[in-house]
mmCIF file of C-alpha atoms in Angstrom:
data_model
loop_
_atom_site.group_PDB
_atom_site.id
_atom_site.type_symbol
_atom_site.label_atom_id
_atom_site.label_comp_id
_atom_site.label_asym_id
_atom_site.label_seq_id
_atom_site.Cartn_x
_atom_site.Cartn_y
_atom_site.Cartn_z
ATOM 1 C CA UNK Q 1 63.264 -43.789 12.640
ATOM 2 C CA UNK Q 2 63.931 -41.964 15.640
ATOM 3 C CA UNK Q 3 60.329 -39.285 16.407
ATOM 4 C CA UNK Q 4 60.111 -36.311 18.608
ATOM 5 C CA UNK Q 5 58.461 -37.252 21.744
ATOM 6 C CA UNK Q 6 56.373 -34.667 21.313
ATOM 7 C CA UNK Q 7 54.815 -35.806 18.333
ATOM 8 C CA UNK Q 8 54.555 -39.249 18.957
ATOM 9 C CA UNK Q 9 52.696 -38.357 22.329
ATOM 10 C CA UNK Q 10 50.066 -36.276 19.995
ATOM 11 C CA UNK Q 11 50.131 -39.476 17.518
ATOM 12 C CA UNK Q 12 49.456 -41.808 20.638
ATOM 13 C CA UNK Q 13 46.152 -39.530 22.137
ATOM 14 C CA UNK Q 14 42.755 -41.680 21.453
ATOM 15 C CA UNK Q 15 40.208 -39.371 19.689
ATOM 16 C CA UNK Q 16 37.474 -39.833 17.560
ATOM 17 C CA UNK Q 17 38.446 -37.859 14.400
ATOM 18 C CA UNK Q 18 41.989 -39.916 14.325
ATOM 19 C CA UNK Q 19 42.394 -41.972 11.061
ATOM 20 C CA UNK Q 20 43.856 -45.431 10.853
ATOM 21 C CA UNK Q 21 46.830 -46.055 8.589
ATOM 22 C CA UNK Q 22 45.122 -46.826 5.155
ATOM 23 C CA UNK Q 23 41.550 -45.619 5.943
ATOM 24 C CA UNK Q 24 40.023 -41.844 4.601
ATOM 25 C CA UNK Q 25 37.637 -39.648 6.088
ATOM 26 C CA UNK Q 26 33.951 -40.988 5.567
ATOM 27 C CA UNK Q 27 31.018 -38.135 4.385
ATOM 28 C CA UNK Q 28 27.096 -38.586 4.785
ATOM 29 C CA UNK Q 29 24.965 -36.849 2.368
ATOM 30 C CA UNK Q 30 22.275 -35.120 3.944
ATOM 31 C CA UNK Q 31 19.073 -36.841 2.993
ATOM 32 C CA UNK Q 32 17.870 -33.652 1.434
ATOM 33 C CA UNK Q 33 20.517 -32.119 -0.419
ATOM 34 C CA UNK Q 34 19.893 -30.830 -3.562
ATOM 35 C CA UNK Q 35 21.556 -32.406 -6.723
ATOM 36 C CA UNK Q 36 24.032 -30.736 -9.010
ATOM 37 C CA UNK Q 37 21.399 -30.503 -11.675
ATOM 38 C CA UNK Q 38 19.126 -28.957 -9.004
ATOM 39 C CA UNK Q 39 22.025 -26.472 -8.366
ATOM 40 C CA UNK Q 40 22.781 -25.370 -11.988
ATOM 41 C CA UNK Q 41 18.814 -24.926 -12.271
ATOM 42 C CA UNK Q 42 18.244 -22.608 -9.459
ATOM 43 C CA UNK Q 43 21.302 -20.296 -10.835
ATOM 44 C CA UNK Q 44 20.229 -20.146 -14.157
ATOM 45 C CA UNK Q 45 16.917 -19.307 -13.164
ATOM 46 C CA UNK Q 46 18.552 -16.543 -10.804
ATOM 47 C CA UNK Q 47 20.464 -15.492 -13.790
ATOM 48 C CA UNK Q 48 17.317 -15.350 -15.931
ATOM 49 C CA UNK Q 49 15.471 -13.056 -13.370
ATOM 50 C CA UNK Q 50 18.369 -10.822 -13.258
ATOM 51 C CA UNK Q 51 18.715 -10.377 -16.828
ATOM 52 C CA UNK Q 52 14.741 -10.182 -16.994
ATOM 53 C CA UNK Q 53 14.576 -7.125 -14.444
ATOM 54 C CA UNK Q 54 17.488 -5.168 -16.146
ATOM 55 C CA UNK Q 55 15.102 -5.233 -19.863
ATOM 56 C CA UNK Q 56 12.301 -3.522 -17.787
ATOM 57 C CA UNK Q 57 14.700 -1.071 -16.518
ATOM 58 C CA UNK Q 58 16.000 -0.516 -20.147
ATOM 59 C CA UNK Q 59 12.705 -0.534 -21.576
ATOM 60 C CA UNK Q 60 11.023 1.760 -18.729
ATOM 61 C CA UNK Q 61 14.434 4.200 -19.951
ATOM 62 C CA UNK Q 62 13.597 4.321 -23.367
ATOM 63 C CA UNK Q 63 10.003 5.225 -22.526
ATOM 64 C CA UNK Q 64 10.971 8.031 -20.583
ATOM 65 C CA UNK Q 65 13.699 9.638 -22.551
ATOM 66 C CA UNK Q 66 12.826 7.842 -25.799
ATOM 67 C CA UNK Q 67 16.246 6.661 -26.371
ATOM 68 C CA UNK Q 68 18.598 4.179 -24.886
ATOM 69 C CA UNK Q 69 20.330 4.327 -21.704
ATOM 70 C CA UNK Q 70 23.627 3.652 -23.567
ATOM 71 C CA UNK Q 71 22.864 6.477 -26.075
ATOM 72 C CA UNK Q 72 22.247 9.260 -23.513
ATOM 73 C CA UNK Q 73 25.337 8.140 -21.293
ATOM 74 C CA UNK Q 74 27.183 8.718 -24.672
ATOM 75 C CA UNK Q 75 25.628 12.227 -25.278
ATOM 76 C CA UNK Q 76 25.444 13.881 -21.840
ATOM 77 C CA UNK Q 77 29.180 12.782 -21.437
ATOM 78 C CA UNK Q 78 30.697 15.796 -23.070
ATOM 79 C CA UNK Q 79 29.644 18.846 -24.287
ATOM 80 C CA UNK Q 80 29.403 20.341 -27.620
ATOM 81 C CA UNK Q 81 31.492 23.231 -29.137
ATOM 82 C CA UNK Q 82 28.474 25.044 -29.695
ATOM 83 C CA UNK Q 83 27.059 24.515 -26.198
ATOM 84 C CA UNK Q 84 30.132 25.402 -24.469
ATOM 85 C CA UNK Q 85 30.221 28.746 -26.431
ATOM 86 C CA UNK Q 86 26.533 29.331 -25.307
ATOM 87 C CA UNK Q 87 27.317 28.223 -21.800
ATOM 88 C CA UNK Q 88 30.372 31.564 -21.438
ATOM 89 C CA UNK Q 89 28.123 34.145 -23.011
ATOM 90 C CA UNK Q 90 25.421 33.720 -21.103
ATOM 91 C CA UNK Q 91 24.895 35.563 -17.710
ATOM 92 C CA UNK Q 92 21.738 35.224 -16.106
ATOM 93 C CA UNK Q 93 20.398 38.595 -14.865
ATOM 94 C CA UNK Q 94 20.265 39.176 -11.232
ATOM 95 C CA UNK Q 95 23.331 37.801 -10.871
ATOM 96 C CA UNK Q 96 25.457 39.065 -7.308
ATOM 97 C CA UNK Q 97 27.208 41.551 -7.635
ATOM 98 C CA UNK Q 98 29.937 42.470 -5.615
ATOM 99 C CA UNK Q 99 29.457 45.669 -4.396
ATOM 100 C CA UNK Q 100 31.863 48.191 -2.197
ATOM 101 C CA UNK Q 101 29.427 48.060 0.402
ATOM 102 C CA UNK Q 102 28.912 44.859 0.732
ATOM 103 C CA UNK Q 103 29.379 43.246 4.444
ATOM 104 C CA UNK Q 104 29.499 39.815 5.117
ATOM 105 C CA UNK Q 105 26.421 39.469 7.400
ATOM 106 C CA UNK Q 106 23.962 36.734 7.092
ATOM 107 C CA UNK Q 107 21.368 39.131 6.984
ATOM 108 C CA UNK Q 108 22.812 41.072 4.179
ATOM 109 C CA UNK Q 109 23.977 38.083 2.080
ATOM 110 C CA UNK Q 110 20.908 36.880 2.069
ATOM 111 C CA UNK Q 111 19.343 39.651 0.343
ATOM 112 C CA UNK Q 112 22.367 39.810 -2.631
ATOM 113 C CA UNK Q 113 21.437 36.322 -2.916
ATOM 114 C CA UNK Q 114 17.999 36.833 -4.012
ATOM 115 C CA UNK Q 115 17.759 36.463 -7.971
ATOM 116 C CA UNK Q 116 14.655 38.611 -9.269
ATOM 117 C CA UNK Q 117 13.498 36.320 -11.616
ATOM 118 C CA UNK Q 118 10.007 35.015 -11.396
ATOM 119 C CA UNK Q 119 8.262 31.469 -12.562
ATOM 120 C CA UNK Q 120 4.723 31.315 -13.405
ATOM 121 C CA UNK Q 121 2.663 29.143 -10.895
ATOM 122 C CA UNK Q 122 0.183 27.570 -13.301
ATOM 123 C CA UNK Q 123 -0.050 23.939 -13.531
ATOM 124 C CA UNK Q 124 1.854 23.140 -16.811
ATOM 125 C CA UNK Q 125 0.405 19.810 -19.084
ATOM 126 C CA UNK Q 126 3.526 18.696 -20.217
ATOM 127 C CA UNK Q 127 6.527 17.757 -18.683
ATOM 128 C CA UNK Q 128 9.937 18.614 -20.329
ATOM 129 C CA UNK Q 129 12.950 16.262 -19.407
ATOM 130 C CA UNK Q 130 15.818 18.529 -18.408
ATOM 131 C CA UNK Q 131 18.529 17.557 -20.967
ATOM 132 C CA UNK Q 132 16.127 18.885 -23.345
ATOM 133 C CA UNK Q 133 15.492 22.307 -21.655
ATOM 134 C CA UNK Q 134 17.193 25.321 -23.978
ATOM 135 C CA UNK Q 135 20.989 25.501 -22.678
ATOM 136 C CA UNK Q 136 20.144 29.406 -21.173
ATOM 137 C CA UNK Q 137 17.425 27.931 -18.785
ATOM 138 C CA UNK Q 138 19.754 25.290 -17.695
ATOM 139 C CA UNK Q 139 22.029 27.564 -16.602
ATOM 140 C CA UNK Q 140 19.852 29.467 -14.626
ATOM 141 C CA UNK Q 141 18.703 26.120 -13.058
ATOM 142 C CA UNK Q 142 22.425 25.314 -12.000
ATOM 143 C CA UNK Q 143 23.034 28.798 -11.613
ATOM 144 C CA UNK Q 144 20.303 28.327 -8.270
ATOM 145 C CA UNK Q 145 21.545 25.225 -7.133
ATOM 146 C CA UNK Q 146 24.933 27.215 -6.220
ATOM 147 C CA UNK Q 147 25.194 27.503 -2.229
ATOM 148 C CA UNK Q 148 25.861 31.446 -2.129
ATOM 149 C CA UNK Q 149 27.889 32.866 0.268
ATOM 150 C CA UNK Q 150 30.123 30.690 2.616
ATOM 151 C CA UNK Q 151 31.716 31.471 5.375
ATOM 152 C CA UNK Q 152 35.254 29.411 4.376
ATOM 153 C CA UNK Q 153 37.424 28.733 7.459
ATOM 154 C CA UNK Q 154 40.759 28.557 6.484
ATOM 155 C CA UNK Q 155 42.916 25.325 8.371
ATOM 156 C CA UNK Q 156 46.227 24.327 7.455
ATOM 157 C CA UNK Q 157 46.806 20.629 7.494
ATOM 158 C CA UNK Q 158 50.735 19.747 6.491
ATOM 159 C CA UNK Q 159 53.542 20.273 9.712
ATOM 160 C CA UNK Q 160 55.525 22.954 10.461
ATOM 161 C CA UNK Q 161 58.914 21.897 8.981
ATOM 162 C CA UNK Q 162 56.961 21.379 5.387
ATOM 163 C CA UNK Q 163 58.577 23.442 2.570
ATOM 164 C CA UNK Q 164 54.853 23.758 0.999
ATOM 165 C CA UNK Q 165 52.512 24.822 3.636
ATOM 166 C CA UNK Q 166 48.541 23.091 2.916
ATOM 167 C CA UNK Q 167 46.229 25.147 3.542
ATOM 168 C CA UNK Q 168 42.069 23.450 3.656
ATOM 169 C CA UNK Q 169 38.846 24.305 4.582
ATOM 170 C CA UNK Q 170 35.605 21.936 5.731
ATOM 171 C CA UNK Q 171 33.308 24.975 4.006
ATOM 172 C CA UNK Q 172 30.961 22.674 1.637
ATOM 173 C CA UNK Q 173 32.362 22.190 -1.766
ATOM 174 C CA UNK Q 174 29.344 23.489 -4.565
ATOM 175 C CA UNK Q 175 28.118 19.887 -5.585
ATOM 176 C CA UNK Q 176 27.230 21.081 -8.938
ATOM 177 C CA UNK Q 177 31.323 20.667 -9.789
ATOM 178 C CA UNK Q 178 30.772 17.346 -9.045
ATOM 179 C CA UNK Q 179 27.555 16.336 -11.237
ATOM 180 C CA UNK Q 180 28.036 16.476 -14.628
ATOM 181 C CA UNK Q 181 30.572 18.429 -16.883
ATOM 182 C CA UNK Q 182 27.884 21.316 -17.894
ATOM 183 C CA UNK Q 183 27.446 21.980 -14.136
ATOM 184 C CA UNK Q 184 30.631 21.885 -13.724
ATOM 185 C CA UNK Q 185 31.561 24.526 -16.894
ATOM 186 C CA UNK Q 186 28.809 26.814 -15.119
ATOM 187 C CA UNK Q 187 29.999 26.293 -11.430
ATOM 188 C CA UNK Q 188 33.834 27.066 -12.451
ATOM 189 C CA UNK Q 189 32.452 30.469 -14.088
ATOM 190 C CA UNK Q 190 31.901 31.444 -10.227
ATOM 191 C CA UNK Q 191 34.256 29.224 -8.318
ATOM 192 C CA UNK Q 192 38.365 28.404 -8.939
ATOM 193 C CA UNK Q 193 40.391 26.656 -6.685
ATOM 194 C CA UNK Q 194 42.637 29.225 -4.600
ATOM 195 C CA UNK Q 195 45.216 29.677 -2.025
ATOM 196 C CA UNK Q 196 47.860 27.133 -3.312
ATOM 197 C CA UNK Q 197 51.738 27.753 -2.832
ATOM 198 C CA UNK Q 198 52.757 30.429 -4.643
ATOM 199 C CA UNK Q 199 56.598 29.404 -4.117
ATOM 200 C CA UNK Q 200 55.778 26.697 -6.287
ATOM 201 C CA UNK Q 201 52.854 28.189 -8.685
ATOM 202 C CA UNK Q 202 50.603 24.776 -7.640
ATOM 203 C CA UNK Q 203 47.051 25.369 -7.305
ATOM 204 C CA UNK Q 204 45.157 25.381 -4.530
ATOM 205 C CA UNK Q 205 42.956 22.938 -2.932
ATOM 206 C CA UNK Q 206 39.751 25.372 -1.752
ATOM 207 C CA UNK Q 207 37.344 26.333 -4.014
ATOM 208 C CA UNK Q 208 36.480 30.060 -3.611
ATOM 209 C CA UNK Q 209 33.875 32.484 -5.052
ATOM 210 C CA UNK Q 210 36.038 35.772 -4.892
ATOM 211 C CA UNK Q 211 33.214 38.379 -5.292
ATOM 212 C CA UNK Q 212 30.911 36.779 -2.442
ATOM 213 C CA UNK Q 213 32.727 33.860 -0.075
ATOM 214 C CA UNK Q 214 34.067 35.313 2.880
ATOM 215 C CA UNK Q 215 37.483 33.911 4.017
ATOM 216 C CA UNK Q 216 37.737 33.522 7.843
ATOM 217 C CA UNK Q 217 40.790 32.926 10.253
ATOM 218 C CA UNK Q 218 40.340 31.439 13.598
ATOM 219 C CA UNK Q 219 42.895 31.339 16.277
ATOM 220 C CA UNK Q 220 41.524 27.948 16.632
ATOM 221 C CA UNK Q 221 42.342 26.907 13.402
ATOM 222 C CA UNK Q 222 46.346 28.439 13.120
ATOM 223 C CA UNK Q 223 49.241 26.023 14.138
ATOM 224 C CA UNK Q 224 51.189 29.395 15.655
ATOM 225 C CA UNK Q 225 50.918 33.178 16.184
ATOM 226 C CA UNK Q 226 52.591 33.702 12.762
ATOM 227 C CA UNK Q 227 50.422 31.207 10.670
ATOM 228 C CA UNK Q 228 47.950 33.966 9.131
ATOM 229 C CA UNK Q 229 51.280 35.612 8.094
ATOM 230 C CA UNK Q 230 52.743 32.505 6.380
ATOM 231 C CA UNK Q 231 49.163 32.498 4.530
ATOM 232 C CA UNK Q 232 49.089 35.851 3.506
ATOM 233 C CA UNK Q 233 52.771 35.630 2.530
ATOM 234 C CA UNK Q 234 52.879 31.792 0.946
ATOM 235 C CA UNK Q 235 49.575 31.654 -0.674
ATOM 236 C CA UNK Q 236 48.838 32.568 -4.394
ATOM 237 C CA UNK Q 237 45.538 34.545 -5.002
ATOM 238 C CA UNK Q 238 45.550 36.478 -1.648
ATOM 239 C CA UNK Q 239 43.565 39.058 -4.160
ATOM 240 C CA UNK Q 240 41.109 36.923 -4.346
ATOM 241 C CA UNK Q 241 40.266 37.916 -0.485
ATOM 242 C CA UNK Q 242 37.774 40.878 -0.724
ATOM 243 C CA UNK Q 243 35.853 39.560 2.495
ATOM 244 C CA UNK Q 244 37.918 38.852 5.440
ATOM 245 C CA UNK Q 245 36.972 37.934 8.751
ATOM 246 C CA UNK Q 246 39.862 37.435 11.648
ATOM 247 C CA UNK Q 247 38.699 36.652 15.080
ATOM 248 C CA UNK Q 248 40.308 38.908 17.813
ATOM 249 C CA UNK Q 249 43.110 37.062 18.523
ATOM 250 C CA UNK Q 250 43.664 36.538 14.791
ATOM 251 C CA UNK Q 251 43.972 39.548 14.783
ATOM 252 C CA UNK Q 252 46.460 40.185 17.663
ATOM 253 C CA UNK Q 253 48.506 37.419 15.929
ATOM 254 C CA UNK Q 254 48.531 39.342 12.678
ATOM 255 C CA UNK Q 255 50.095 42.296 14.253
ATOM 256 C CA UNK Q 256 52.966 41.132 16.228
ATOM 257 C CA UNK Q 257 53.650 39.061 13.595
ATOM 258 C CA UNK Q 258 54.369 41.518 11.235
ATOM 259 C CA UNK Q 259 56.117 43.774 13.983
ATOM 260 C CA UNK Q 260 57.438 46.883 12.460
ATOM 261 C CA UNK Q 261 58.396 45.105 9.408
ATOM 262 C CA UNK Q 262 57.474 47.845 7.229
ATOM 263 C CA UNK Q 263 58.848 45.497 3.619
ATOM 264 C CA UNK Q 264 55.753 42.996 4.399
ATOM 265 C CA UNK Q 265 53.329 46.140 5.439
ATOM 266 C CA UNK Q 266 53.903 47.361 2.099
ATOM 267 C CA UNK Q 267 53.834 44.312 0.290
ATOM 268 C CA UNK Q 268 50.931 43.082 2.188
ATOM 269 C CA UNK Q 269 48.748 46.564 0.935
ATOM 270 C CA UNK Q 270 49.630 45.805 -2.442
ATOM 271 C CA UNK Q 271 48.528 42.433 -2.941
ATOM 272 C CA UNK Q 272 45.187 42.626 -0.980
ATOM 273 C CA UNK Q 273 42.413 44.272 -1.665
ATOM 274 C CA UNK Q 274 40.067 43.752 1.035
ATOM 275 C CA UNK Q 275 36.489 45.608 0.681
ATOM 276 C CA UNK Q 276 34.623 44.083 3.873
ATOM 277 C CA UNK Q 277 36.149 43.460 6.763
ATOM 278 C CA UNK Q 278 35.104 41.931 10.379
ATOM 279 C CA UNK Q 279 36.836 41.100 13.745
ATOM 280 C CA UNK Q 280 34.627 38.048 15.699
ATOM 281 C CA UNK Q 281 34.887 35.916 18.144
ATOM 282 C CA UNK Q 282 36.172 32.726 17.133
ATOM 283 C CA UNK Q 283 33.324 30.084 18.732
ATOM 284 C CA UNK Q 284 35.275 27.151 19.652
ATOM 285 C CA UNK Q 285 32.359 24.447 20.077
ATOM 286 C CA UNK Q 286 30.740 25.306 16.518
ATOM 287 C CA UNK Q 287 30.442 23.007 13.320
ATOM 288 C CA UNK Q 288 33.122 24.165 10.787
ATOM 289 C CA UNK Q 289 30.890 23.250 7.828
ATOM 290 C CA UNK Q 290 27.792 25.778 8.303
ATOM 291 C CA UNK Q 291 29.071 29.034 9.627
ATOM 292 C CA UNK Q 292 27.532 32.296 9.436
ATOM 293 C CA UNK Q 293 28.796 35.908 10.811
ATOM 294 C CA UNK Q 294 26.085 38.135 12.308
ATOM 295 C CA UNK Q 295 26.140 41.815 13.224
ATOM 296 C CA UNK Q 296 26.635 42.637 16.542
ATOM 297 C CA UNK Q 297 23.655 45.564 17.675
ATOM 298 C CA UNK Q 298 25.918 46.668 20.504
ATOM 299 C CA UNK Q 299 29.456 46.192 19.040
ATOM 300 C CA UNK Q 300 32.105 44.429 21.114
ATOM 301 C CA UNK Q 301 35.515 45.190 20.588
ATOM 302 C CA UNK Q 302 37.501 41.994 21.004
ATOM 303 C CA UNK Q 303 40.768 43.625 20.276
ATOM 304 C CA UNK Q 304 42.254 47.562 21.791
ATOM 305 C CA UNK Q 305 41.910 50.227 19.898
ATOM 306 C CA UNK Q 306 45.884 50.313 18.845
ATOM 307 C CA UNK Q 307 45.462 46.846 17.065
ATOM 308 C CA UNK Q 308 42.323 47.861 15.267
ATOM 309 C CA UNK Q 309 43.966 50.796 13.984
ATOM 310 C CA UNK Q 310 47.249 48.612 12.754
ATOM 311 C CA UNK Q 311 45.227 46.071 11.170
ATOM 312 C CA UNK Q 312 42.903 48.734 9.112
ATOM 313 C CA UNK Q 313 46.313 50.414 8.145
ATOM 314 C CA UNK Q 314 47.729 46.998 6.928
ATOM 315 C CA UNK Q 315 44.270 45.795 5.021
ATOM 316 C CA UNK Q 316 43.029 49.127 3.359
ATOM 317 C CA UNK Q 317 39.543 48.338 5.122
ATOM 318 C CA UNK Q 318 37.868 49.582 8.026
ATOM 319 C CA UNK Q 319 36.920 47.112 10.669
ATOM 320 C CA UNK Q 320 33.233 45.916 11.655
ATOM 321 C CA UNK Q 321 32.127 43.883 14.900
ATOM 322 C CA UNK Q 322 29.989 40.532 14.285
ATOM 323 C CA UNK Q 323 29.399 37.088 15.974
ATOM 324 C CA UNK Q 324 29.887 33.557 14.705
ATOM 325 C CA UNK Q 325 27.215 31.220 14.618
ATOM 326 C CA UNK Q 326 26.633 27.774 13.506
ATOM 327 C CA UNK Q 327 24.229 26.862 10.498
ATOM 328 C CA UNK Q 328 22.928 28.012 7.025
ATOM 329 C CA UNK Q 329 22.972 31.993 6.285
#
């Protein structure tokens, strides 16, 4: 048979692994290799210990909520009729408001934040597990562990040429939609998600607090002058905007975008109803997750006085001067 001289010349190399026609590779047991029997002990044993650890878990479980894990999963996985009902009727008192003269300051938010209701500092005896608290004292709880006002920067995230413009933000999502289904049910009674297509009725993708997140636009953050436009034009729940904050060029953008178009003007008056609003500067270099506006002392005006005027004709609101910072209000 004719061979590839290739081949034979790898065939024909000396080495010390190369076999000999007939012979098969020869393996030395280590002298202190463990024996299969040794093997299936040590994993059964490993088994054992695993097993062994998960009972104290179980029984340490039981001890502390006095039923099984299994059993509580089971309960706590969906709510009763009754407790739903009791969840929707009940308000907590203290609750924000949102008030005409509300501004979107940090040092004002702060203040509607504050709930008035008062827990007694003496050392309790017993300790009550919180799935057995009464439903109304829950709610407060989760009601608290809401973040308040947020400063929700408004990106848009598809290209240009997309039919269905996607509009995000990096504010922090409330994590009590995201812990069980009763914070959840109490969360959604303050927050919805907003600002989805209206073209094609979807629904949005930011989760918004109408009477007390503020909705900001940053020249930083629009693809084009006419971006804030498309938003106010495209998106569904633009009266959901009662706090809006533009920085100056924002601003500028929102004017010539509009032009004289008096049709948009008019439509754009009807569908908003903005109660607080506040030209800033836009802050380039700050983390999108933790903003905060504060009041300027001295106001700057970071756009002329024809602009201002246009832009308080076109929202219904008249225009305040603040800062934006980085971290929590």
């Amino acid at each position: 048979m004719a061979t590839f001289g290739r081949t034979s010349g790898l065939r024909s190399r000396a080495s010390p692994w190369a076999l000999t026609q007939g012979s098969s590779p020869q393996f030395t047991k280590p002298e202190n290799a463990p024996t299969k029997a040794e093997n299936e002990s040590k994993t059964k044993n490993k088994s054992n210990n695993i097993k062994h650890k998960d009972r104290q878990l179980r029984d340490l479980f039981e001890e502390l909520f006095g039923e099984s894990e299994d059993t509580e999963k089971s309960k706590s996985r969906y709510l009763t009729r009754e407790e739903q009902l009791r969840i929707n009727e009940f308000t907590p008192e203290g609750m924000p408001e949102n008030k005409e003269n509300f501004q979107p300051f940090a040092h004002t938010t702060v203040k509607s934040m504050s709930y008035p209701w008062q827990f007694g500092r003496r050392k309790g005896t017993t300790f009550t597990l919180f799935p057995k608290l009464p439903i109304e004292l829950r709610t407060m709880i989760w009601t608290l562990s809401l973040p308040g006002s947020r400063v929700v920067e408004i990106k848009r995230t598809r290209n240009d040429d997309d039919a269905s413009p996607d509009y995000r933000s990096a504010a922090i999502v409330p994590v009590a939609l995201h812990v069980s289904q009763e914070s959840r049910t109490i969360a959604q009674k303050h927050y919805s998600l907003s600002f989805g297509p209206s073209i094609f009725e979807h629904a949005g993708k930011i989760w918004f607090d109408k009477n007390i997140d503020v909705l900001f636009f940053s020249c930083r953050r629009l693809s084009h002058h006419s971006e804030i436009t498309r938003f106010l034009m495209w998106a569904c729940d633009i009266d959901k905007i009662q706090h809006l904050v533009m920085c100056g060029a924002a601003c500028e953008y929102l004017v010539a975008s509009l032009g004289d178009n008096q049709i948009l003007v008019e439509r754009l008056k009807k569908n908003m109803k903005v109660q607080s609003l506040v030209c800033t500067s836009h802050g380039t270099s700050l983390s999108r997750k933790n903003l905060r506006i504060e009041s300027l002392k001295t106001p700057i005006e970071f756009i002329s006085e024809e602009v201002g005027q246009k832009v308080e004709s076109m929202l219904g609101a008249k225009i305040k001067y603040g800062i934006t910072k980085s971290g929590r209000w």
